[in-house]
């Protein structure tokens, strides 16, 4: 467990970013500053086991995780509002927070929270996910909070927000309304191809990126932009093996090349989904290394100005709590 420097100032909010494999907790002061934060491995699919606990209810594991994350905060700062976002509100979570339909305004998200009695003397308010109804439906759960955070940080009303990761999201915001979003299973596909297909048999993934790795990554990204990319991703990915067999890519370079292919095809698909999408203001939220790689690929399409957002999750938690009326605006 990691913990920031603790202070004795009064709490304004306790917020949880509760995903599938991890739980991050933040304590804010009354002015919206993060004064403590912790990270634990207790995601909704990996809750802490019982230790001589007589509580055998379905909620018991979630209560134990909550106690581990912020039990002392709840004790030391009673009556502090508690909000959570992420997979904790899914069907596999503590309580399902129903999806809200897109398009909708950012401010509307915080006005439809699901309250859960934690059994610890405080209610947990869970942020809903978002549902895009179409021939091929799409969902977001957790990223909506980051979107709320970045909009407030950058003070913009219209922007394309990219959230690289296991399931990359691209969120189109117009007039402070989430108008549309797309999902790409880029990160998960990379892991599956490397670990569970023949492509991974000749790869070496234990080295950090170097000049050769960066060159291989861009080589893969360019394929999606050229006529070779017209064959489609399912055809192109086999070249990560054949370029290795012909000696053009080293074992380490093959992994970077495959990453470039996948991200390249993701970026190449964006203009086909929404006209002129790459001419919008663009911001990225996520791991610094991954965001930089996405920025490299966007540059191939002439996108030179890409902003990287920091602390979007915690900032979004605070804003949604304000929209929900859980906390009062700080004094000017």
Tab-separated table of C-alpha atoms in Angstrom:
chain	number	residue	atom	x	y	z
A	1	UNK	CA	0.000	0.000	0.000
A	2	UNK	CA	1.234	3.489	-0.807
A	3	UNK	CA	0.160	6.540	1.107
A	4	UNK	CA	0.748	10.249	0.682
A	5	UNK	CA	1.691	12.502	3.552
A	6	UNK	CA	-1.217	12.645	5.996
A	7	UNK	CA	-2.568	15.856	7.455
A	8	UNK	CA	-4.974	16.638	10.260
A	9	UNK	CA	-7.082	19.134	8.277
A	10	UNK	CA	-10.805	18.526	7.982
A	11	UNK	CA	-11.935	16.362	5.091
A	12	UNK	CA	-14.224	17.619	2.364
A	13	UNK	CA	-14.598	14.346	0.450
A	14	UNK	CA	-13.387	10.750	0.317
A	15	UNK	CA	-13.300	9.369	-3.230
A	16	UNK	CA	-12.637	5.862	-4.551
A	17	UNK	CA	-11.473	4.891	-8.012
A	18	UNK	CA	-12.557	1.255	-7.743
A	19	UNK	CA	-11.744	-0.859	-10.759
A	20	UNK	CA	-11.516	-4.539	-11.657
A	21	UNK	CA	-8.059	-5.184	-10.229
A	22	UNK	CA	-7.234	-2.175	-8.053
A	23	UNK	CA	-8.680	0.314	-5.588
A	24	UNK	CA	-7.389	3.868	-5.240
A	25	UNK	CA	-8.589	6.117	-2.435
A	26	UNK	CA	-8.289	9.896	-2.169
A	27	UNK	CA	-9.038	12.233	0.727
A	28	UNK	CA	-9.731	15.862	-0.148
A	29	UNK	CA	-9.725	18.857	2.139
A	30	UNK	CA	-12.595	21.341	2.110
A	31	UNK	CA	-10.995	23.258	-0.776
A	32	UNK	CA	-10.723	20.257	-3.088
A	33	UNK	CA	-7.020	19.531	-2.572
A	34	UNK	CA	-5.922	15.883	-2.269
A	35	UNK	CA	-4.277	15.508	1.143
A	36	UNK	CA	-3.981	11.706	1.288
A	37	UNK	CA	-4.079	8.938	-1.292
A	38	UNK	CA	-3.651	5.195	-1.235
A	39	UNK	CA	-3.499	2.336	-3.733
A	40	UNK	CA	-4.478	-1.232	-2.897
A	41	UNK	CA	-4.875	-4.425	-4.972
A	42	UNK	CA	-8.498	-4.929	-3.880
A	43	UNK	CA	-10.396	-4.528	-7.157
A	44	UNK	CA	-13.950	-5.823	-7.468
A	45	UNK	CA	-12.674	-9.161	-8.822
A	46	UNK	CA	-9.976	-9.497	-6.156
A	47	UNK	CA	-11.498	-8.568	-2.790
A	48	UNK	CA	-9.633	-9.242	0.480
A	49	UNK	CA	-10.346	-12.647	2.041
A	50	UNK	CA	-12.152	-13.094	5.341
A	51	UNK	CA	-10.020	-13.471	8.452
A	52	UNK	CA	-12.162	-14.923	11.229
A	53	UNK	CA	-14.944	-12.636	10.036
A	54	UNK	CA	-18.452	-13.630	11.029
A	55	UNK	CA	-19.866	-11.398	8.280
A	56	UNK	CA	-20.610	-13.797	5.416
A	57	UNK	CA	-22.947	-11.527	3.447
A	58	UNK	CA	-22.400	-10.735	-0.216
A	59	UNK	CA	-21.208	-7.273	0.816
A	60	UNK	CA	-18.566	-8.510	3.249
A	61	UNK	CA	-15.620	-8.458	0.832
A	62	UNK	CA	-16.447	-4.946	-0.314
A	63	UNK	CA	-16.680	-3.761	3.291
A	64	UNK	CA	-13.272	-5.251	4.079
A	65	UNK	CA	-11.747	-3.511	1.066
A	66	UNK	CA	-13.377	-0.219	2.045
A	67	UNK	CA	-12.077	-0.558	5.601
A	68	UNK	CA	-8.570	-1.237	4.315
A	69	UNK	CA	-8.682	1.739	1.960
A	70	UNK	CA	-10.152	4.400	4.199
A	71	UNK	CA	-11.536	2.966	7.444
A	72	UNK	CA	-9.340	5.272	9.509
A	73	UNK	CA	-10.437	8.295	7.476
A	74	UNK	CA	-14.086	7.406	8.060
A	75	UNK	CA	-13.352	7.113	11.774
A	76	UNK	CA	-11.255	10.260	12.100
A	77	UNK	CA	-13.415	12.413	9.822
A	78	UNK	CA	-17.037	11.355	10.382
A	79	UNK	CA	-19.796	12.748	8.166
A	80	UNK	CA	-17.398	13.089	5.228
A	81	UNK	CA	-19.193	12.252	1.941
A	82	UNK	CA	-18.014	9.107	0.173
A	83	UNK	CA	-18.106	8.745	-3.626
A	84	UNK	CA	-16.844	5.985	-5.938
A	85	UNK	CA	-16.505	5.430	-9.675
A	86	UNK	CA	-15.513	2.487	-11.830
A	87	UNK	CA	-16.367	-1.202	-11.856
A	88	UNK	CA	-17.688	-1.008	-8.290
A	89	UNK	CA	-20.916	0.100	-9.989
A	90	UNK	CA	-21.011	-2.785	-12.500
A	91	UNK	CA	-23.003	-6.024	-12.284
A	92	UNK	CA	-19.904	-7.546	-10.646
A	93	UNK	CA	-19.517	-4.627	-8.245
A	94	UNK	CA	-20.942	-3.740	-4.848
A	95	UNK	CA	-24.155	-2.442	-6.368
A	96	UNK	CA	-25.042	-1.860	-10.002
A	97	UNK	CA	-25.313	1.826	-10.858
A	98	UNK	CA	-27.557	1.893	-13.963
A	99	UNK	CA	-26.153	3.314	-17.166
A	100	UNK	CA	-27.133	6.777	-18.367
A	101	UNK	CA	-27.834	7.225	-22.064
A	102	UNK	CA	-25.493	9.249	-24.258
A	103	UNK	CA	-25.636	12.042	-25.362
A	104	UNK	CA	-25.865	13.852	-22.043
A	105	UNK	CA	-24.367	16.809	-20.244
A	106	UNK	CA	-21.344	16.368	-18.007
A	107	UNK	CA	-23.159	18.021	-15.107
A	108	UNK	CA	-25.986	15.451	-15.381
A	109	UNK	CA	-23.718	12.529	-14.486
A	110	UNK	CA	-23.314	13.582	-10.864
A	111	UNK	CA	-27.035	14.055	-10.408
A	112	UNK	CA	-27.816	10.330	-10.779
A	113	UNK	CA	-25.690	8.522	-8.193
A	114	UNK	CA	-26.573	5.158	-6.644
A	115	UNK	CA	-26.447	5.154	-2.826
A	116	UNK	CA	-25.257	2.042	-0.970
A	117	UNK	CA	-25.456	1.431	2.773
A	118	UNK	CA	-21.919	0.298	3.565
A	119	UNK	CA	-22.770	-0.928	7.056
A	120	UNK	CA	-19.997	1.318	8.359
A	121	UNK	CA	-22.154	4.281	9.261
A	122	UNK	CA	-21.737	6.048	5.909
A	123	UNK	CA	-23.378	5.820	2.497
A	124	UNK	CA	-21.310	5.144	-0.602
A	125	UNK	CA	-22.442	7.128	-3.658
A	126	UNK	CA	-21.572	5.319	-6.916
A	127	UNK	CA	-21.177	7.175	-10.205
A	128	UNK	CA	-23.184	5.651	-13.097
A	129	UNK	CA	-21.658	4.351	-16.306
A	130	UNK	CA	-22.680	5.581	-19.753
A	131	UNK	CA	-24.502	3.663	-22.490
A	132	UNK	CA	-24.474	4.535	-26.164
A	133	UNK	CA	-27.422	2.818	-27.827
A	134	UNK	CA	-26.880	1.954	-31.484
A	135	UNK	CA	-26.675	-1.085	-33.754
A	136	UNK	CA	-23.458	-1.908	-31.884
A	137	UNK	CA	-23.942	-0.587	-28.326
A	138	UNK	CA	-21.029	0.882	-26.395
A	139	UNK	CA	-20.431	1.441	-22.684
A	140	UNK	CA	-18.132	3.412	-20.393
A	141	UNK	CA	-17.678	2.899	-16.668
A	142	UNK	CA	-15.038	4.941	-14.879
A	143	UNK	CA	-13.782	7.014	-17.789
A	144	UNK	CA	-16.739	9.398	-17.479
A	145	UNK	CA	-15.159	10.668	-14.268
A	146	UNK	CA	-11.869	11.404	-16.021
A	147	UNK	CA	-13.750	13.241	-18.771
A	148	UNK	CA	-15.465	15.437	-16.169
A	149	UNK	CA	-12.070	16.163	-14.638
A	150	UNK	CA	-10.272	17.110	-17.814
A	151	UNK	CA	-13.072	19.384	-19.014
A	152	UNK	CA	-12.852	21.346	-15.803
A	153	UNK	CA	-9.058	21.385	-15.811
A	154	UNK	CA	-8.775	22.651	-19.388
A	155	UNK	CA	-11.925	24.787	-19.232
A	156	UNK	CA	-13.100	23.639	-22.662
A	157	UNK	CA	-16.527	22.823	-24.067
A	158	UNK	CA	-15.516	20.964	-27.248
A	159	UNK	CA	-12.725	18.396	-27.356
A	160	UNK	CA	-11.782	14.854	-28.374
A	161	UNK	CA	-10.481	12.939	-25.350
A	162	UNK	CA	-8.427	9.782	-25.766
A	163	UNK	CA	-8.031	7.339	-22.898
A	164	UNK	CA	-5.414	4.746	-23.946
A	165	UNK	CA	-5.390	1.479	-22.042
A	166	UNK	CA	-6.686	-2.070	-21.983
A	167	UNK	CA	-9.898	-0.882	-23.605
A	168	UNK	CA	-9.027	2.456	-25.177
A	169	UNK	CA	-11.805	5.046	-25.317
A	170	UNK	CA	-12.251	8.090	-27.547
A	171	UNK	CA	-14.843	10.501	-26.195
A	172	UNK	CA	-16.289	13.331	-28.277
A	173	UNK	CA	-17.465	16.298	-26.180
A	174	UNK	CA	-19.488	19.099	-27.742
A	175	UNK	CA	-20.967	22.009	-25.773
A	176	UNK	CA	-20.002	20.226	-22.547
A	177	UNK	CA	-22.064	17.215	-23.563
A	178	UNK	CA	-20.687	13.733	-24.199
A	179	UNK	CA	-21.942	13.316	-27.746
A	180	UNK	CA	-20.331	10.032	-28.769
A	181	UNK	CA	-17.582	7.601	-27.799
A	182	UNK	CA	-15.750	4.649	-29.334
A	183	UNK	CA	-13.979	1.692	-27.722
A	184	UNK	CA	-10.929	-0.168	-29.033
A	185	UNK	CA	-9.668	-3.309	-27.264
A	186	UNK	CA	-6.122	-2.353	-28.240
A	187	UNK	CA	-4.321	-3.042	-24.955
A	188	UNK	CA	-6.087	-6.329	-24.318
A	189	UNK	CA	-5.509	-7.472	-27.911
A	190	UNK	CA	-1.789	-6.699	-27.563
A	191	UNK	CA	-1.570	-8.804	-24.406
A	192	UNK	CA	-3.508	-11.691	-25.945
A	193	UNK	CA	-1.468	-11.722	-29.159
A	194	UNK	CA	1.840	-11.609	-27.281
A	195	UNK	CA	0.937	-14.196	-24.653
A	196	UNK	CA	-1.426	-16.614	-26.345
A	197	UNK	CA	-0.624	-16.748	-30.075
A	198	UNK	CA	2.279	-17.823	-32.243
A	199	UNK	CA	3.236	-14.180	-32.682
A	200	UNK	CA	4.612	-14.133	-29.162
A	201	UNK	CA	6.840	-17.177	-29.646
A	202	UNK	CA	9.606	-15.173	-31.289
A	203	UNK	CA	9.174	-11.995	-29.228
A	204	UNK	CA	11.162	-10.664	-26.308
A	205	UNK	CA	9.269	-8.161	-24.138
A	206	UNK	CA	11.519	-7.707	-21.098
A	207	UNK	CA	13.530	-4.795	-22.451
A	208	UNK	CA	12.672	-1.112	-22.280
A	209	UNK	CA	12.044	0.893	-25.416
A	210	UNK	CA	15.191	2.225	-27.091
A	211	UNK	CA	15.833	3.906	-30.411
A	212	UNK	CA	15.382	0.589	-32.243
A	213	UNK	CA	12.143	-0.066	-30.381
A	214	UNK	CA	10.805	3.396	-31.195
A	215	UNK	CA	11.718	2.901	-34.856
A	216	UNK	CA	9.931	-0.466	-34.922
A	217	UNK	CA	6.886	1.049	-33.228
A	218	UNK	CA	6.603	3.815	-35.819
A	219	UNK	CA	7.156	1.308	-38.618
A	220	UNK	CA	4.121	-0.612	-37.409
A	221	UNK	CA	2.053	2.537	-37.020
A	222	UNK	CA	2.849	3.653	-40.575
A	223	UNK	CA	1.555	0.361	-42.015
A	224	UNK	CA	-1.995	1.231	-40.954
A	225	UNK	CA	-1.704	4.560	-42.808
A	226	UNK	CA	-0.439	3.115	-46.106
A	227	UNK	CA	-1.992	0.900	-48.764
A	228	UNK	CA	-0.660	-2.137	-46.838
A	229	UNK	CA	-3.093	-1.224	-44.081
A	230	UNK	CA	-6.014	-1.704	-46.460
A	231	UNK	CA	-5.605	-5.452	-45.977
A	232	UNK	CA	-6.895	-4.918	-42.455
A	233	UNK	CA	-5.549	-5.571	-38.989
A	234	UNK	CA	-6.111	-9.336	-39.076
A	235	UNK	CA	-3.793	-9.570	-42.065
A	236	UNK	CA	-1.258	-6.976	-40.946
A	237	UNK	CA	-0.558	-8.471	-37.523
A	238	UNK	CA	0.988	-11.587	-39.073
A	239	UNK	CA	3.784	-9.372	-40.408
A	240	UNK	CA	5.097	-9.019	-36.847
A	241	UNK	CA	6.123	-12.680	-37.189
A	242	UNK	CA	7.245	-12.697	-40.818
A	243	UNK	CA	9.439	-9.612	-40.423
A	244	UNK	CA	11.121	-11.479	-37.589
A	245	UNK	CA	11.556	-14.633	-39.667
A	246	UNK	CA	13.198	-12.621	-42.444
A	247	UNK	CA	15.546	-10.919	-39.994
A	248	UNK	CA	14.108	-7.405	-40.410
A	249	UNK	CA	12.904	-7.195	-36.814
A	250	UNK	CA	14.730	-8.403	-33.719
A	251	UNK	CA	12.771	-10.313	-31.042
A	252	UNK	CA	12.494	-7.138	-28.933
A	253	UNK	CA	11.549	-4.977	-31.932
A	254	UNK	CA	8.718	-7.330	-32.897
A	255	UNK	CA	6.744	-6.424	-29.778
A	256	UNK	CA	7.148	-2.696	-30.416
A	257	UNK	CA	6.183	-3.178	-34.059
A	258	UNK	CA	3.012	-5.043	-33.041
A	259	UNK	CA	2.145	-2.255	-30.613
A	260	UNK	CA	2.560	0.257	-33.426
A	261	UNK	CA	0.354	-1.792	-35.736
A	262	UNK	CA	-2.462	-1.972	-33.198
A	263	UNK	CA	-2.343	1.675	-32.144
A	264	UNK	CA	-1.894	2.706	-35.772
A	265	UNK	CA	-5.067	0.907	-36.820
A	266	UNK	CA	-6.912	2.434	-33.855
A	267	UNK	CA	-5.959	5.992	-34.876
A	268	UNK	CA	-6.554	5.266	-38.575
A	269	UNK	CA	-10.148	4.249	-37.778
A	270	UNK	CA	-11.053	7.508	-36.040
A	271	UNK	CA	-11.649	9.658	-39.163
A	272	UNK	CA	-13.889	6.942	-40.603
A	273	UNK	CA	-16.014	6.986	-37.449
A	274	UNK	CA	-16.419	10.777	-37.266
A	275	UNK	CA	-15.585	13.292	-40.006
A	276	UNK	CA	-12.825	15.801	-39.224
A	277	UNK	CA	-12.335	14.245	-35.788
A	278	UNK	CA	-8.559	14.716	-35.873
A	279	UNK	CA	-8.994	18.433	-36.521
A	280	UNK	CA	-10.493	18.902	-33.051
A	281	UNK	CA	-8.611	19.880	-29.938
A	282	UNK	CA	-7.272	16.595	-28.527
A	283	UNK	CA	-6.259	15.565	-25.020
A	284	UNK	CA	-5.011	12.231	-23.681
A	285	UNK	CA	-5.444	10.732	-20.225
A	286	UNK	CA	-3.410	7.757	-19.002
A	287	UNK	CA	0.050	6.286	-18.531
A	288	UNK	CA	2.736	8.753	-19.639
A	289	UNK	CA	4.632	6.262	-21.809
A	290	UNK	CA	1.467	5.044	-23.535
A	291	UNK	CA	0.146	8.567	-24.056
A	292	UNK	CA	3.450	9.557	-25.644
A	293	UNK	CA	3.181	6.652	-28.067
A	294	UNK	CA	-0.337	7.709	-29.039
A	295	UNK	CA	0.979	11.234	-29.530
A	296	UNK	CA	3.647	9.869	-31.900
A	297	UNK	CA	1.000	8.137	-34.007
A	298	UNK	CA	-1.284	11.176	-34.038
A	299	UNK	CA	1.671	13.203	-35.365
A	300	UNK	CA	1.698	10.945	-38.429
A	301	UNK	CA	-1.759	12.335	-39.209
A	302	UNK	CA	-0.661	15.936	-38.794
A	303	UNK	CA	-1.885	16.311	-35.215
A	304	UNK	CA	0.909	18.221	-33.508
A	305	UNK	CA	-0.836	19.727	-30.472
A	306	UNK	CA	-1.956	17.002	-28.060
A	307	UNK	CA	-2.443	17.803	-24.385
A	308	UNK	CA	-1.699	15.272	-21.650
A	309	UNK	CA	-3.988	15.536	-18.625
A	310	UNK	CA	-2.757	14.762	-15.129
A	311	UNK	CA	-4.856	13.902	-12.065
A	312	UNK	CA	-8.046	13.842	-14.154
A	313	UNK	CA	-9.625	11.079	-12.054
A	314	UNK	CA	-9.431	12.800	-8.686
A	315	UNK	CA	-10.339	16.153	-10.208
A	316	UNK	CA	-13.393	14.568	-11.825
A	317	UNK	CA	-14.456	12.933	-8.550
A	318	UNK	CA	-14.518	16.308	-6.852
A	319	UNK	CA	-16.530	17.905	-9.677
A	320	UNK	CA	-19.110	15.103	-9.770
A	321	UNK	CA	-19.509	15.317	-5.991
A	322	UNK	CA	-20.192	19.032	-6.425
A	323	UNK	CA	-22.768	18.337	-9.144
A	324	UNK	CA	-24.420	15.773	-6.848
A	325	UNK	CA	-24.656	18.212	-3.961
A	326	UNK	CA	-22.521	15.995	-1.720
A	327	UNK	CA	-20.186	18.903	-1.044
A	328	UNK	CA	-20.551	22.663	-1.185
A	329	UNK	CA	-18.478	24.888	-3.486
A	330	UNK	CA	-15.408	26.266	-1.731
A	331	UNK	CA	-15.380	29.910	-0.810
A	332	UNK	CA	-13.719	32.216	-3.383
